[in-house]
Tab-separated table of C-alpha atoms in Angstrom:
chain	number	residue	atom	x	y	z
F	1	MET	CA	-16.064	7.885	-30.080
F	2	SER	CA	-17.419	5.935	-27.633
F	3	ILE	CA	-16.742	1.854	-27.436
F	4	ARG	CA	-18.949	-0.282	-25.416
F	5	ARG	CA	-17.145	-2.786	-23.972
F	6	ASP	CA	-19.184	-5.693	-23.053
F	7	PRO	CA	-18.568	-6.898	-19.260
F	8	VAL	CA	-15.823	-9.832	-18.996
F	9	ARG	CA	-16.245	-12.073	-15.970
F	10	LYS	CA	-13.784	-13.066	-13.381
F	11	LYS	CA	-12.515	-16.508	-13.075
F	12	VAL	CA	-12.378	-17.672	-9.791
F	13	TYR	CA	-9.386	-19.848	-9.291
F	14	MET	CA	-9.446	-23.641	-8.183
F	15	PRO	CA	-6.685	-25.415	-6.545
F	16	LYS	CA	-5.507	-28.070	-8.422
F	17	ARG	CA	-3.503	-31.528	-6.822
F	18	LYS	CA	-0.789	-32.007	-8.586
F	19	VAL	CA	-1.381	-35.536	-9.011
F	20	TRP	CA	1.173	-35.975	-11.697
F	21	LEU	CA	4.264	-35.684	-9.450
F	22	LEU	CA	2.891	-39.294	-8.720
F	23	LYS	CA	4.443	-40.762	-11.870
F	24	GLU	CA	7.830	-40.013	-10.162
F	25	SER	CA	8.747	-43.016	-7.998
F	26	GLU	CA	9.701	-40.882	-4.861
F	27	TYR	CA	5.940	-39.073	-4.996
F	28	LYS	CA	4.871	-43.257	-5.510
F	29	VAL	CA	6.541	-44.208	-2.507
F	30	SER	CA	5.753	-41.318	-0.605
F	31	TYR	CA	1.878	-41.640	-1.230
F	32	TYR	CA	1.772	-45.766	-0.789
F	33	ARG	CA	3.042	-45.032	2.583
F	34	GLU	CA	0.899	-42.427	3.600
F	35	ILE	CA	-2.027	-44.759	2.239
F	36	GLN	CA	-0.209	-47.497	4.774
F	37	GLU	CA	-0.068	-45.545	8.053
F	38	LEU	CA	-4.063	-44.683	7.083
F	39	VAL	CA	-5.019	-48.132	7.034
F	40	ARG	CA	-2.861	-48.676	10.013
F	41	ASN	CA	-4.353	-45.791	12.144
F	42	ARG	CA	-7.863	-46.783	11.105
F	43	VAL	CA	-9.828	-46.945	14.969
F	44	ALA	CA	-13.037	-48.855	13.750
F	45	ARG	CA	-13.851	-50.302	10.303
F	46	PRO	CA	-17.229	-48.195	8.365
F	47	GLU	CA	-20.327	-49.327	8.714
F	48	GLY	CA	-22.152	-49.768	4.990
F	49	VAL	CA	-20.857	-49.507	1.450
F	50	SER	CA	-21.199	-45.810	1.738
F	51	SER	CA	-19.328	-45.640	4.693
F	52	HIS	CA	-16.696	-47.317	3.481
F	53	TRP	CA	-15.700	-45.655	0.254
F	54	ASP	CA	-15.913	-42.050	1.982
F	55	PHE	CA	-13.763	-43.185	4.313
F	56	LEU	CA	-11.237	-44.759	1.805
F	57	GLU	CA	-12.417	-41.713	-0.553
F	58	GLY	CA	-11.110	-39.096	1.769
F	59	GLY	CA	-7.784	-40.540	2.961
F	60	LEU	CA	-6.802	-41.109	-0.721
F	61	LEU	CA	-7.180	-37.034	-1.212
F	62	ALA	CA	-5.497	-36.051	2.046
F	63	ALA	CA	-2.491	-38.286	1.268
F	64	ALA	CA	-2.329	-37.064	-2.363
F	65	ASP	CA	-2.600	-33.433	-0.654
F	66	LYS	CA	-0.209	-34.749	2.063
F	67	VAL	CA	2.154	-36.106	-0.512
F	68	CYS	CA	2.051	-33.829	-3.968
F	69	GLY	CA	0.009	-30.320	-2.618
F	70	LYS	CA	-1.950	-28.141	-4.245
F	71	THR	CA	-1.531	-25.218	-7.033
F	72	LYS	CA	-0.702	-21.980	-4.924
F	73	GLY	CA	-2.606	-19.371	-7.870
F	74	PRO	CA	-4.221	-18.747	-10.897
F	75	PRO	CA	-1.060	-19.406	-13.851
F	76	ARG	CA	0.739	-16.190	-14.237
F	77	ASN	CA	1.536	-14.438	-17.793
F	78	LYS	CA	5.312	-15.373	-18.257
F	79	ILE	CA	7.765	-12.625	-18.596
F	80	SER	CA	8.672	-11.156	-21.679
F	81	TRP	CA	11.101	-13.776	-23.589
F	82	TRP	CA	13.337	-10.442	-24.057
F	83	TRP	CA	13.870	-9.353	-20.681
F	84	ASN	CA	16.978	-9.735	-18.785
F	85	ASP	CA	18.745	-8.061	-15.800
F	86	ALA	CA	20.070	-5.236	-17.522
F	87	VAL	CA	16.274	-4.232	-18.524
F	88	ASP	CA	14.557	-5.132	-15.618
F	89	LEU	CA	17.475	-2.584	-13.376
F	90	ALA	CA	17.142	0.112	-15.401
F	91	ILE	CA	12.867	-0.113	-15.516
F	92	ARG	CA	13.478	-0.186	-11.551
F	93	GLU	CA	15.073	2.980	-11.898
F	94	LYS	CA	12.828	4.611	-13.873
F	95	ARG	CA	10.150	3.734	-12.023
F	96	GLY	CA	11.464	5.072	-8.848
F	97	LEU	CA	12.694	8.367	-10.480
F	98	TYR	CA	8.748	8.351	-11.748
F	99	LYS	CA	7.339	8.060	-7.900
F	100	GLU	CA	10.154	10.964	-6.702
F	101	HIS	CA	9.011	13.491	-10.007
F	102	LYS	CA	6.063	13.195	-9.456
F	103	LYS	CA	6.246	14.188	-5.586
F	104	GLY	CA	7.699	17.324	-6.362
F	105	GLY	CA	11.359	16.172	-7.675
F	106	PRO	CA	13.433	17.308	-10.896
F	107	ARG	CA	12.553	15.956	-14.020
F	108	GLU	CA	15.551	15.983	-15.601
F	109	PRO	CA	16.938	12.210	-13.660
F	110	TYR	CA	13.801	11.051	-14.530
F	111	HIS	CA	13.907	11.733	-18.331
F	112	ALA	CA	17.559	10.699	-18.982
F	113	ALA	CA	16.560	7.464	-16.958
F	114	LYS	CA	13.299	7.095	-19.222
F	115	ARG	CA	15.800	7.137	-22.209
F	116	LYS	CA	18.247	4.974	-20.727
F	117	ALA	CA	15.515	2.071	-20.152
F	118	LYS	CA	13.983	2.712	-24.129
F	119	LYS	CA	17.858	2.056	-25.063
F	120	GLU	CA	18.426	-1.056	-22.716
F	121	VAL	CA	14.879	-2.784	-24.163
F	122	TYR	CA	16.370	-1.896	-27.875
F	123	LEU	CA	19.950	-3.364	-27.062
F	124	ALA	CA	17.871	-6.492	-25.507
F	125	LYS	CA	15.360	-7.054	-28.270
F	126	LYS	CA	17.865	-6.971	-30.300
F	127	VAL	CA	20.128	-9.489	-29.376
F	128	ILE	CA	17.290	-11.956	-29.139
F	129	GLN	CA	15.560	-10.885	-32.091
F	130	ASP	CA	19.083	-11.584	-33.959
F	131	LEU	CA	19.030	-14.927	-32.036
F	132	VAL	CA	15.489	-16.034	-32.929
F	133	ILE	CA	16.156	-15.170	-36.963
F	134	ASP	CA	19.726	-17.279	-36.872
F	135	GLN	CA	17.189	-20.238	-34.902
F	136	VAL	CA	14.314	-19.913	-38.077
F	137	SER	CA	16.956	-19.673	-40.491
F	138	ASP	CA	18.954	-22.715	-39.113
F	139	ALA	CA	18.070	-26.463	-41.525
F	140	GLU	CA	18.262	-28.355	-38.171
F	141	ASN	CA	15.544	-26.655	-36.054
F	142	PRO	CA	12.197	-27.033	-37.819
F	143	ASN	CA	10.851	-26.126	-35.328
F	144	GLY	CA	12.185	-22.827	-34.750
F	145	ILE	CA	9.626	-21.126	-36.677
F	146	PHE	CA	6.924	-22.232	-34.822
F	147	ASN	CA	8.939	-21.234	-31.871
F	148	LEU	CA	8.598	-17.595	-33.136
F	149	ALA	CA	5.191	-17.836	-33.989
F	150	ARG	CA	4.147	-18.374	-30.486
F	151	ARG	CA	6.286	-16.048	-28.592
F	152	ILE	CA	4.772	-13.308	-31.063
F	153	LYS	CA	1.036	-14.804	-30.058
F	154	GLU	CA	2.020	-14.439	-26.326
F	155	ASP	CA	3.121	-11.091	-27.055
F	156	GLY	CA	0.231	-9.799	-28.444
F	157	ARG	CA	-1.961	-11.122	-25.854
F	158	ASP	CA	-4.065	-8.087	-24.218
F	159	ILE	CA	-5.151	-7.347	-20.625
F	160	VAL	CA	-8.470	-9.868	-21.403
F	161	GLY	CA	-6.147	-12.071	-22.981
F	162	GLU	CA	-6.274	-11.729	-26.533
F	163	ARG	CA	-6.572	-9.167	-29.458
F	164	CYS	CA	-9.701	-7.541	-29.638
F	165	PHE	CA	-11.397	-6.804	-32.761
F	166	ARG	CA	-14.475	-3.871	-33.441
F	167	LYS	CA	-16.947	-6.014	-35.861
F	168	ASP	CA	-19.108	-4.645	-38.072
F	169	ASP	CA	-22.126	-3.413	-35.936
F	170	GLY	CA	-19.761	-1.391	-32.949
F	171	THR	CA	-19.021	-4.338	-30.857
F	172	ILE	CA	-16.002	-5.182	-29.491
F	173	ALA	CA	-15.040	-9.301	-29.535
F	174	TYR	CA	-12.893	-10.626	-27.498
F	175	VAL	CA	-13.155	-14.530	-27.148
F	176	ASP	CA	-10.793	-16.322	-30.102
F	177	LYS	CA	-13.709	-18.112	-32.138
F	178	GLU	CA	-15.398	-13.986	-32.370
F	179	ILE	CA	-12.394	-12.429	-33.518
F	180	ARG	CA	-11.691	-14.933	-35.928
F	181	ASP	CA	-15.267	-15.001	-37.492
F	182	ALA	CA	-14.775	-10.919	-37.610
F	183	TRP	CA	-11.863	-11.431	-39.629
F	184	LYS	CA	-13.474	-14.039	-41.755
F	185	VAL	CA	-16.325	-11.344	-42.546
F	186	HIS	CA	-14.056	-8.816	-43.348
F	187	TYR	CA	-11.837	-9.932	-45.624
F	188	ASP	CA	-14.619	-11.869	-47.334
F	189	ARG	CA	-16.127	-8.273	-48.396
F	190	LEU	CA	-12.394	-6.952	-48.767
F	191	LEU	CA	-11.605	-9.784	-51.235
F	192	ASN	CA	-14.519	-10.268	-52.955
F	193	VAL	CA	-16.240	-7.186	-53.314
F	194	GLU	CA	-15.365	-4.842	-56.515
F	195	PHE	CA	-14.996	-1.392	-55.644
F	196	GLU	CA	-16.439	0.961	-57.846
F	197	TRP	CA	-14.648	3.797	-59.475
F	198	ASP	CA	-15.891	6.431	-61.004
F	199	ARG	CA	-13.886	6.420	-64.337
F	200	GLU	CA	-15.090	10.407	-65.399
F	201	GLN	CA	-12.746	11.061	-61.980
F	202	LEU	CA	-9.898	8.925	-62.869
F	203	SER	CA	-7.298	11.299	-64.610
F	204	THR	CA	-5.502	10.046	-68.058
F	205	GLU	CA	-1.951	11.016	-67.478
F	206	ASN	CA	0.727	8.793	-66.750
F	207	PRO	CA	1.443	8.508	-62.607
F	208	VAL	CA	5.001	8.991	-63.548
F	209	LEU	CA	6.799	11.519	-65.721
F	210	GLY	CA	10.224	10.582	-67.025
F	211	PRO	CA	12.675	8.713	-64.949
F	212	PRO	CA	12.507	8.283	-61.136
F	213	PRO	CA	14.860	10.705	-59.522
F	214	MET	CA	18.319	8.732	-57.906
F	215	ILE	CA	17.905	8.425	-54.126
F	216	ALA	CA	21.758	9.002	-53.267
F	217	THR	CA	23.650	6.546	-50.583
F	218	ASP	CA	24.379	9.487	-48.467
F	219	VAL	CA	20.329	11.040	-48.684
F	220	VAL	CA	19.966	7.520	-47.180
F	221	SER	CA	22.151	7.568	-44.438
F	222	SER	CA	21.363	11.054	-43.312
F	223	ALA	CA	17.872	9.541	-42.721
F	224	ILE	CA	18.508	6.886	-40.852
F	225	ASN	CA	20.794	8.757	-38.695
F	226	LYS	CA	18.243	11.239	-37.606
F	227	MET	CA	15.761	8.594	-36.682
F	228	LYS	CA	15.348	6.943	-33.245
F	229	ASP	CA	16.683	3.635	-32.060
F	230	GLY	CA	14.498	1.387	-32.383
F	231	LYS	CA	12.373	3.386	-35.160
F	232	ALA	CA	13.774	1.547	-38.026
F	233	ALA	CA	12.559	-1.864	-37.338
C-alpha cells in the first residue's frame, strides 16, 4: 500500500517584538527613558516630513528592541503533561543503553531499562489520570472538562500538527478544515446509507441458545493478572 503525502511547506519564523511587556509599569518607564535619550542625543533635525517620520519610527523600534527584546525562536511543543523527573531519568537511561547496545554492547541491560521506562510512564500517567478524573468530577471546577479536552487534543497532535485523515480519493488531509470535511462526508455516508442485506443468506436460528454462560470472578482475575501494565486501560 502506497500513501501519497502532499508536500508541507516549512514555516518561516519571523522574530516578534515583545510589545506586550509595555503593559507593565517597569517597562513603560524604561521605554519612556529610551525615547527621551533618543530625542536628547539627536544631532540634527531631519529635513522634510518623510525624513522626520523615518527618524521617529526607527527610534521607537530601536527603543522597543532594547527594552522589550524579541522572541528567540518558533513556539515549541510543550512537554507531555504527565511527564515527571522519574520518567525523564528512566528515558535518558534507556536511550543511553540503547546506544551502547547498537555499538555491540549487551542486550539485557537495555531491555531491563526499557521495561523500567514503560513502568515509570504507566505510573506517571495513572497518577495524572486519577487527578484529572477528580478534577472533572468536581462540581466546583466547571472548567475541568475543557482542560481535559485541550490536553487530549495536544496529545493527539501529529508531526504536522494535527491528526491526518485519508479521504475517499486516497489523498491525505492535514489541514483542520479538510479533516473536518472528510469526517463529515464519512459520517453522512455511514449514517444515511442503508446497508443492503441479503436476506437469503441470513441465518434463521437464534443467536444464543440457552442462558449465557456465567463468568466467574477467578476467571476475570486470572485474565487481568496475565495482562501487562497499562494494557487494561
